[in-house]
Tab-separated table of C-alpha atoms and ligand atoms in Angstrom:
chain	number	residue	atom	x	y	z
V	258	UNK	CA	0.000	0.000	0.000
V	259	UNK	CA	2.735	2.463	0.940
V	260	UNK	CA	4.694	1.417	-2.097
V	261	UNK	CA	1.646	2.105	-4.270
V	262	UNK	CA	1.219	5.505	-2.666
V	263	UNK	CA	4.855	6.375	-3.272
V	264	UNK	CA	4.643	5.241	-6.860
V	265	UNK	CA	1.555	7.390	-7.436
V	266	UNK	CA	3.305	10.438	-6.004
V	267	UNK	CA	6.123	10.038	-8.521
V	268	UNK	CA	3.634	9.816	-11.388
V	269	UNK	CA	1.676	12.815	-10.069
V	270	UNK	CA	4.798	14.904	-10.094
V	271	UNK	CA	5.461	13.885	-13.676
V	272	UNK	CA	1.894	14.765	-14.625
V	273	UNK	CA	2.019	18.167	-12.938
V	274	UNK	CA	5.364	19.067	-14.460
V	275	UNK	CA	4.530	17.905	-17.942
V	276	UNK	CA	5.203	20.477	-20.674
V	277	UNK	CA	2.534	20.371	-23.424
V	278	UNK	CA	4.896	21.806	-26.038
V	279	UNK	CA	2.936	20.615	-29.060
V	280	UNK	CA	0.236	18.200	-30.163
V	281	UNK	CA	2.727	15.324	-30.502
V	282	UNK	CA	3.925	15.764	-26.898
V	283	UNK	CA	0.337	15.832	-25.706
V	284	UNK	CA	-0.393	12.612	-27.594
V	285	UNK	CA	2.620	10.998	-25.888
V	286	UNK	CA	1.134	12.050	-22.550
V	287	UNK	CA	-2.210	10.539	-23.476
V	288	UNK	CA	-0.700	7.209	-24.497
V	289	UNK	CA	1.583	7.061	-21.464
V	290	UNK	CA	-1.064	7.834	-18.835
V	291	UNK	CA	-4.506	7.286	-20.353
V	292	UNK	CA	-3.883	4.756	-23.145
V	293	UNK	CA	-5.201	1.179	-23.049
V	294	UNK	CA	-1.837	0.025	-21.743
V	295	UNK	CA	-1.202	3.294	-19.916
V	296	UNK	CA	-0.207	3.938	-16.319
V	297	UNK	CA	-3.741	4.556	-15.035
V	298	UNK	CA	-4.791	1.087	-16.212
V	299	UNK	CA	-1.596	-0.459	-14.835
V	300	UNK	CA	-1.922	0.975	-11.337
V	301	UNK	CA	-5.546	-0.147	-11.157
V	302	UNK	CA	-4.197	-3.615	-11.890
V	303	UNK	CA	-2.283	-3.394	-8.593
V	304	UNK	CA	-5.595	-3.535	-6.731
V	305	UNK	CA	-5.570	-7.320	-6.739
V	306	UNK	CA	-2.429	-7.292	-4.548
V	307	UNK	CA	-3.937	-4.923	-1.966
V	308	UNK	CA	-5.229	-6.674	1.195
V	309	UNK	CA	-8.992	-6.656	1.554
V	310	UNK	CA	-9.087	-4.215	4.497
V	311	UNK	CA	-7.028	-1.657	2.538
V	312	UNK	CA	-8.959	-1.937	-0.725
V	313	UNK	CA	-11.280	0.947	0.122
V	314	UNK	CA	-8.423	3.417	0.770
V	315	UNK	CA	-6.483	2.204	-2.243
V	316	UNK	CA	-9.591	2.638	-4.416
V	317	UNK	CA	-9.859	6.271	-3.332
V	318	UNK	CA	-6.182	6.946	-4.045
V	319	UNK	CA	-6.387	5.364	-7.480
V	320	UNK	CA	-9.528	7.217	-8.304
V	321	UNK	CA	-8.128	10.614	-7.504
V	322	UNK	CA	-4.980	9.738	-9.443
V	323	UNK	CA	-7.084	8.883	-12.472
V	324	UNK	CA	-9.044	12.102	-12.152
V	325	UNK	CA	-5.860	14.134	-11.951
V	326	UNK	CA	-4.400	12.476	-15.066
V	327	UNK	CA	-7.615	13.151	-17.018
V	328	UNK	CA	-8.172	16.699	-15.787
V	329	UNK	CA	-4.588	17.683	-16.596
V	330	UNK	CA	-4.992	16.187	-20.079
V	331	UNK	CA	-8.043	18.423	-20.706
V	332	UNK	CA	-6.178	21.385	-19.331
V	333	UNK	CA	-3.095	20.809	-21.499
V	334	UNK	CA	-5.258	20.307	-24.590
V	335	UNK	CA	-7.018	23.586	-23.850
V	336	UNK	CA	-3.683	25.384	-23.428
V	337	UNK	CA	-2.465	24.066	-26.763
V	338	UNK	CA	-5.670	25.155	-28.461
V	339	UNK	CA	-5.476	28.678	-27.138
V	340	UNK	CA	-1.871	28.967	-28.145
V	341	UNK	CA	-2.822	27.708	-31.627
V	342	UNK	CA	-5.617	30.231	-31.879
V	343	UNK	CA	-3.331	33.037	-30.799
V	344	UNK	CA	-0.900	32.283	-33.555
V	345	UNK	CA	-3.805	32.007	-36.041
V	346	UNK	CA	-4.773	35.622	-35.321
V	347	UNK	CA	-1.397	36.647	-36.613
V	348	UNK	CA	-2.180	34.927	-39.927
V	349	UNK	CA	-4.095	37.733	-41.601
V	350	UNK	CA	-4.895	35.580	-44.644
V	351	UNK	CA	-7.334	33.467	-42.598
V	352	UNK	CA	-11.031	34.399	-42.831
V	353	UNK	CA	-12.458	36.271	-39.827
V	354	UNK	CA	-14.942	34.819	-37.362
V	355	UNK	CA	-18.436	35.940	-38.401
V	356	UNK	CA	-20.439	37.692	-35.666
V	357	UNK	CA	-24.189	37.187	-35.904
V	358	UNK	CA	-25.869	40.601	-35.880
V	359	UNK	CA	-29.374	41.403	-34.699
V	360	UNK	CA	-31.994	43.179	-36.759
V	361	UNK	CA	-34.105	46.233	-36.066
V	362	UNK	CA	-37.674	45.428	-35.119
V	363	UNK	CA	-40.049	46.303	-38.001
V	364	UNK	CA	-42.071	48.598	-35.744
V	365	UNK	CA	-38.911	50.499	-34.842
V	366	UNK	CA	-38.016	50.752	-38.530
V	367	UNK	CA	-41.411	52.323	-39.241
V	368	UNK	CA	-41.179	54.580	-36.198
V	369	UNK	CA	-37.757	55.872	-37.268
V	370	UNK	CA	-39.047	56.535	-40.753
V	371	UNK	CA	-42.065	58.470	-39.445
V	372	UNK	CA	-39.817	60.546	-37.198
V	373	UNK	CA	-37.382	61.425	-39.956
V	374	UNK	CA	-40.212	62.435	-42.327
V	375	UNK	CA	-41.588	64.858	-39.744
V	376	UNK	CA	-38.171	66.087	-38.656
V	377	UNK	CA	-37.599	67.296	-42.203
V	378	UNK	CA	-40.476	69.773	-41.802
V	379	UNK	CA	-39.434	71.043	-38.397
V	380	UNK	CA	-41.102	68.686	-35.924
V	381	UNK	CA	-39.036	67.567	-32.942
V	382	UNK	CA	-39.452	64.342	-30.961
V	383	UNK	CA	-41.185	64.336	-27.569
V	384	UNK	CA	-42.098	61.449	-25.282
V	385	UNK	CA	-44.201	60.911	-22.171
V	386	UNK	CA	-44.792	58.245	-19.517
V	387	UNK	CA	-46.674	55.016	-20.296
V	388	UNK	CA	-48.236	55.019	-16.830
V	389	UNK	CA	-50.352	58.162	-16.923
V	390	UNK	CA	-52.724	59.938	-14.621
V	391	UNK	CA	-56.362	60.508	-15.439
V	392	UNK	CA	-55.828	64.242	-16.102
V	393	UNK	CA	-53.245	63.794	-18.881
V	394	UNK	CA	-54.844	60.763	-20.507
V	395	UNK	CA	-58.521	61.813	-20.325
V	396	UNK	CA	-59.744	64.836	-18.393
V	397	UNK	CA	-57.467	67.545	-19.809
V	398	UNK	CA	-58.269	66.201	-23.280
V	399	UNK	CA	-61.854	67.344	-22.850
V	400	UNK	CA	-62.896	63.849	-21.774
V	401	UNK	CA	-64.229	64.205	-18.212
V	402	UNK	CA	-65.162	61.236	-16.038
V	403	UNK	CA	-68.239	59.378	-17.367
V	404	UNK	CA	-67.697	60.822	-20.851
V	405	UNK	CA	-68.890	58.111	-23.283
V	406	UNK	CA	-65.699	58.464	-25.383
V	407	UNK	CA	-63.813	56.818	-22.518
V	408	UNK	CA	-65.662	53.584	-23.253
V	409	UNK	CA	-63.890	53.200	-26.582
V	410	UNK	CA	-60.550	53.281	-24.816
V	411	UNK	CA	-61.018	50.796	-21.996
V	412	UNK	CA	-57.639	50.408	-20.368
V	413	UNK	CA	-55.738	48.940	-17.440
V	414	UNK	CA	-55.910	50.709	-14.121
V	415	UNK	CA	-53.155	50.517	-11.523
V	416	UNK	CA	-54.571	49.168	-8.257
V	417	UNK	CA	-51.970	51.028	-6.186
V	418	UNK	CA	-53.540	54.329	-7.246
V	419	UNK	CA	-57.016	54.614	-8.843
V	420	UNK	CA	-55.879	57.789	-10.623
V	421	UNK	CA	-53.273	55.938	-12.681
V	422	UNK	CA	-53.897	54.246	-16.017
V	423	UNK	CA	-51.752	52.690	-18.704
V	424	UNK	CA	-52.128	55.403	-21.338
V	425	UNK	CA	-54.642	54.595	-24.056
V	426	UNK	CA	-53.151	56.919	-26.658
V	427	UNK	CA	-50.152	59.161	-27.228
V	428	UNK	CA	-52.511	62.175	-27.056
V	429	UNK	CA	-51.499	62.261	-23.384
V	430	UNK	CA	-48.136	63.609	-24.592
V	431	UNK	CA	-50.001	66.540	-26.211
V	432	UNK	CA	-51.207	67.416	-22.713
V	433	UNK	CA	-47.727	67.088	-21.204
V	434	UNK	CA	-46.167	69.261	-23.911
V	435	UNK	CA	-48.806	72.016	-23.740
V	436	UNK	CA	-48.335	72.097	-19.986
V	437	UNK	CA	-44.584	72.755	-20.381
V	438	UNK	CA	-44.178	74.733	-23.593
V	439	UNK	CA	-45.694	77.886	-24.982
V	440	UNK	CA	-46.569	78.031	-28.697
V	441	UNK	CA	-45.170	77.680	-31.273
V	442	UNK	CA	-45.136	73.940	-30.579
V	443	UNK	CA	-44.328	71.384	-33.241
V	444	UNK	CA	-43.739	67.821	-31.979
V	445	UNK	CA	-43.977	64.201	-33.039
V	446	UNK	CA	-44.471	61.775	-30.123
V	447	UNK	CA	-43.956	58.053	-30.717
V	448	UNK	CA	-44.687	55.453	-28.057
V	449	UNK	CA	-46.505	52.434	-26.731
V	450	UNK	CA	-50.157	52.576	-25.709
V	451	UNK	CA	-52.499	50.094	-24.018
V	452	UNK	CA	-56.112	49.028	-24.392
V	453	UNK	CA	-58.064	46.314	-22.671
V	454	UNK	CA	-58.746	44.197	-25.766
V	455	UNK	CA	-58.816	40.477	-26.337
V	456	UNK	CA	-55.730	39.533	-28.313
V	457	UNK	CA	-56.354	38.447	-31.907
V	458	UNK	CA	-54.846	38.962	-35.353
V	459	UNK	CA	-56.463	42.423	-35.503
V	460	UNK	CA	-56.319	43.629	-31.886
V	461	UNK	CA	-53.780	43.580	-29.080
V	462	UNK	CA	-53.659	44.836	-25.506
V	463	UNK	CA	-50.760	47.082	-26.465
V	464	UNK	CA	-49.702	48.768	-29.684
V	465	UNK	CA	-47.795	51.842	-30.842
V	466	UNK	CA	-48.792	55.276	-32.013
V	467	UNK	CA	-47.107	58.445	-33.166
V	468	UNK	CA	-48.832	61.661	-32.210
V	469	UNK	CA	-48.320	64.925	-34.047
V	470	UNK	CA	-49.082	68.352	-32.566
V	471	UNK	CA	-48.672	71.775	-34.095
V	472	UNK	CA	-49.889	74.876	-32.248
V	473	UNK	CA	-49.147	78.403	-33.425
V	474	UNK	CA	-50.873	81.516	-34.731
V	475	UNK	CA	-52.902	80.965	-37.923
V	476	UNK	CA	-52.649	77.173	-38.103
V	477	UNK	CA	-55.536	75.974	-40.266
V	478	UNK	CA	-57.181	72.744	-41.388
V	479	UNK	CA	-55.491	73.305	-44.765
V	480	UNK	CA	-52.113	73.075	-42.975
V	481	UNK	CA	-53.217	69.817	-41.390
V	482	UNK	CA	-54.233	68.339	-44.748
V	483	UNK	CA	-51.083	69.438	-46.513
V	484	UNK	CA	-48.831	68.148	-43.722
V	485	UNK	CA	-50.496	64.730	-43.748
V	486	UNK	CA	-50.483	64.595	-47.521
V	487	UNK	CA	-46.741	65.287	-47.477
V	488	UNK	CA	-46.305	62.477	-44.927
V	489	UNK	CA	-48.245	59.969	-47.024
V	490	UNK	CA	-46.343	60.697	-50.228
V	491	UNK	CA	-43.007	60.367	-48.398
V	492	UNK	CA	-44.057	57.144	-46.691
V	493	UNK	CA	-45.997	55.372	-49.436
V	494	UNK	CA	-45.053	57.121	-52.673
V	495	UNK	CA	-46.416	59.977	-54.787
V	496	UNK	CA	-49.194	57.862	-56.358
V	497	UNK	CA	-50.975	57.415	-53.039
V	498	UNK	CA	-54.277	59.246	-52.668
V	499	UNK	CA	-55.761	60.463	-49.387
V	500	UNK	CA	-59.305	61.095	-48.243
V	501	UNK	CA	-60.687	62.618	-45.056
V	502	UNK	CA	-63.893	61.405	-43.405
V	503	UNK	CA	-65.617	63.482	-40.717
V	504	UNK	CA	-65.199	61.881	-37.290
V	505	UNK	CA	-65.360	62.672	-33.598
V	506	UNK	CA	-62.699	63.028	-30.922
V	507	UNK	CA	-63.400	65.048	-27.755
V	508	UNK	CA	-60.039	66.859	-28.007
V	509	UNK	CA	-60.307	68.020	-31.634
V	510	UNK	CA	-62.954	70.047	-33.439
V	511	UNK	CA	-63.543	69.506	-36.295
V	512	UNK	CA	-62.232	65.928	-36.333
V	513	UNK	CA	-61.509	63.558	-39.175
V	514	UNK	CA	-60.172	60.153	-39.981
V	515	UNK	CA	-57.772	59.856	-42.853
V	516	UNK	CA	-57.663	56.978	-45.325
V	517	UNK	CA	-55.085	56.298	-48.006
V	518	UNK	CA	-55.707	54.494	-51.263
V	519	UNK	CA	-54.756	50.843	-50.755
V	520	UNK	CA	-51.086	50.474	-51.679
V	521	UNK	CA	-51.460	46.703	-52.125
V	522	UNK	CA	-54.123	46.662	-54.852
V	523	UNK	CA	-53.776	50.298	-55.974
V	524	UNK	CA	-57.399	50.964	-54.999
V	525	UNK	CA	-59.004	48.106	-56.972
V	526	UNK	CA	-60.028	46.196	-53.818
V	527	UNK	CA	-58.299	43.365	-51.904
V	528	UNK	CA	-58.239	41.635	-48.516
V	529	UNK	CA	-56.148	44.310	-46.819
V	530	UNK	CA	-58.582	47.117	-47.729
V	531	UNK	CA	-61.603	44.833	-47.278
V	532	UNK	CA	-62.446	45.433	-50.946
V	533	UNK	CA	-63.053	49.156	-50.474
V	534	UNK	CA	-59.828	50.399	-52.083
V	535	UNK	CA	-59.094	52.535	-48.966
V	536	UNK	CA	-57.353	51.913	-45.626
V	537	UNK	CA	-57.671	54.051	-42.533
V	538	UNK	CA	-54.366	55.133	-41.038
V	539	UNK	CA	-55.023	57.928	-38.554
V	540	UNK	CA	-57.327	60.195	-36.602
V	541	UNK	CA	-56.842	63.964	-36.627
V	542	UNK	CA	-58.391	67.376	-36.207
V	543	UNK	CA	-58.017	70.946	-34.979
V	544	UNK	CA	-57.073	71.087	-31.294
V	545	UNK	CA	-60.266	71.756	-29.287
V	546	UNK	CA	-60.406	75.277	-27.736
V	547	UNK	CA	-61.222	73.720	-24.340
V	548	UNK	CA	-58.002	71.799	-24.440
V	549	UNK	CA	-55.963	74.911	-25.213
V	550	UNK	CA	-57.728	76.717	-22.352
V	551	UNK	CA	-56.909	73.826	-19.997
V	552	UNK	CA	-53.260	74.722	-20.510
V	553	UNK	CA	-53.625	78.498	-20.369
V	554	UNK	CA	-53.362	79.030	-24.122
V	555	UNK	CA	-55.796	81.567	-25.587
V	556	UNK	CA	-57.767	79.901	-28.437
V	557	UNK	CA	-58.566	83.348	-29.841
V	558	UNK	CA	-54.861	83.876	-30.495
V	559	UNK	CA	-53.597	80.356	-31.147
V	560	UNK	CA	-54.923	77.435	-33.141
V	561	UNK	CA	-53.428	74.031	-33.773
V	562	UNK	CA	-53.851	70.633	-35.304
V	563	UNK	CA	-53.149	67.164	-33.964
V	564	UNK	CA	-53.115	63.665	-35.387
V	565	UNK	CA	-52.468	60.181	-34.075
V	566	UNK	CA	-51.358	57.353	-36.318
V	567	UNK	CA	-50.985	53.651	-35.652
V	568	UNK	CA	-47.458	52.367	-36.193
V	569	UNK	CA	-48.583	48.714	-36.494
V	570	UNK	CA	-51.113	49.758	-39.129
V	571	UNK	CA	-48.529	51.598	-41.230
V	572	UNK	CA	-46.122	48.649	-40.919
V	573	UNK	CA	-48.878	46.231	-41.902
V	574	UNK	CA	-49.632	48.182	-45.059
V	575	UNK	CA	-45.983	48.726	-45.937
V	576	UNK	CA	-44.742	45.185	-45.390
V	577	UNK	CA	-48.023	43.256	-45.678
V	578	UNK	CA	-47.988	41.768	-42.192
V	579	UNK	CA	-51.361	40.155	-41.683
V	580	UNK	CA	-51.297	39.291	-37.977
V	581	UNK	CA	-50.642	41.792	-35.164
V	582	UNK	CA	-49.423	39.065	-32.823
V	583	UNK	CA	-46.321	38.513	-34.945
V	584	UNK	CA	-44.858	41.789	-33.691
V	585	UNK	CA	-44.537	40.599	-30.112
V	586	UNK	CA	-43.855	36.877	-30.466
V	587	UNK	CA	-40.114	37.290	-30.920
V	588	UNK	CA	-40.084	34.702	-33.698
V	589	UNK	CA	-36.711	34.949	-35.362
V	590	UNK	CA	-38.102	33.706	-38.718
V	591	UNK	CA	-40.366	36.769	-38.803
V	592	UNK	CA	-37.799	39.269	-37.524
V	593	UNK	CA	-35.051	38.129	-39.929
V	594	UNK	CA	-37.178	39.159	-42.886
V	595	UNK	CA	-36.507	42.786	-41.986
V	596	UNK	CA	-32.737	42.321	-41.937
V	597	UNK	CA	-32.013	44.641	-44.845
V	598	UNK	CA	-33.947	47.594	-43.397
P	726	LIG	N1	-55.897	59.680	-29.845
P	726	LIG	C1	-56.753	59.263	-30.912
P	726	LIG	C2	-56.886	57.726	-30.861
P	726	LIG	O1	-56.074	57.081	-30.257
P	726	LIG	C3	-56.198	59.658	-32.265
P	726	LIG	C4	-56.143	61.158	-32.437
P	726	LIG	C5	-54.994	61.848	-32.118
P	726	LIG	C6	-57.228	61.867	-32.951
P	726	LIG	C7	-54.942	63.240	-32.308
P	726	LIG	C8	-57.177	63.210	-33.121
P	726	LIG	C9	-56.036	63.899	-32.804
P	726	LIG	O2	-57.815	57.167	-31.407
């Protein structure tokens, strides 16, 4: 037993002091210690000479010897590999290691495009909180408690404070801007909004909007139309037609919804436009005098227009995405299709 122990110590020293100079030396090591006729096998063969009452201790010794021989082998192989790799870096004729790159999310691509179109005509970007209070999301927008228009924007309330809601539209940023800035105001406000809807291909409990607001002296409905027409031609091309339909929003008067001629079928009628030739892309109107008054702006001196467009909707029309759920499923097969954008 003592002889075995001594023998193992000698081998252990050899193992620990081994110099893995190159692959051939390492192979020698492997054959000598771990090969079928190697030292590890040999010393295990000694077991038969160990007296029964010592077998347990001997087994433990042999086991840790085997583990050492194997672990050092792995370690030496790793060292050799790293050394090899280091010298490979110096060989500039070898191809580089490709790094997989991510892609921009299609909604972000659309958002960036919307922002840059409006930046060109002097709008700057503004943002606001997604958890809003009742005043900024509803009341200051001429939508007092119990106003029926609130029903169309059922949202999520925060139980910690009954005054807090997840904002239902980016129009809340209009309120935040008018509270801080005096006209002239010209902003584009992108962001995420929430509604209490059952998730399907056409509805989701959250989506994205971009809000536009322009308040100054002598801003007219004609300015609103021309601004939106400019946006549509930049976004969808000069052939695209627009039409305005009268609508209602408590915070604009008059209000309208704007449709564009279907870019998929060119107005002939298809699934996307539900065979009407037109698709709705935004709500808009002249900022309601009550709203201006709420923020201490005199509606006799200043007028303004506002609009809110759906980023998912624009992306759907532009890239023909037929299911809203795809945007938030994180499916790499979907996301990769936007790699070139
Ligand atoms: N906030 C409205 C909505 O979410 C859209 C809108 C914005 C309408 C600005 C008019 C002016 O439906």
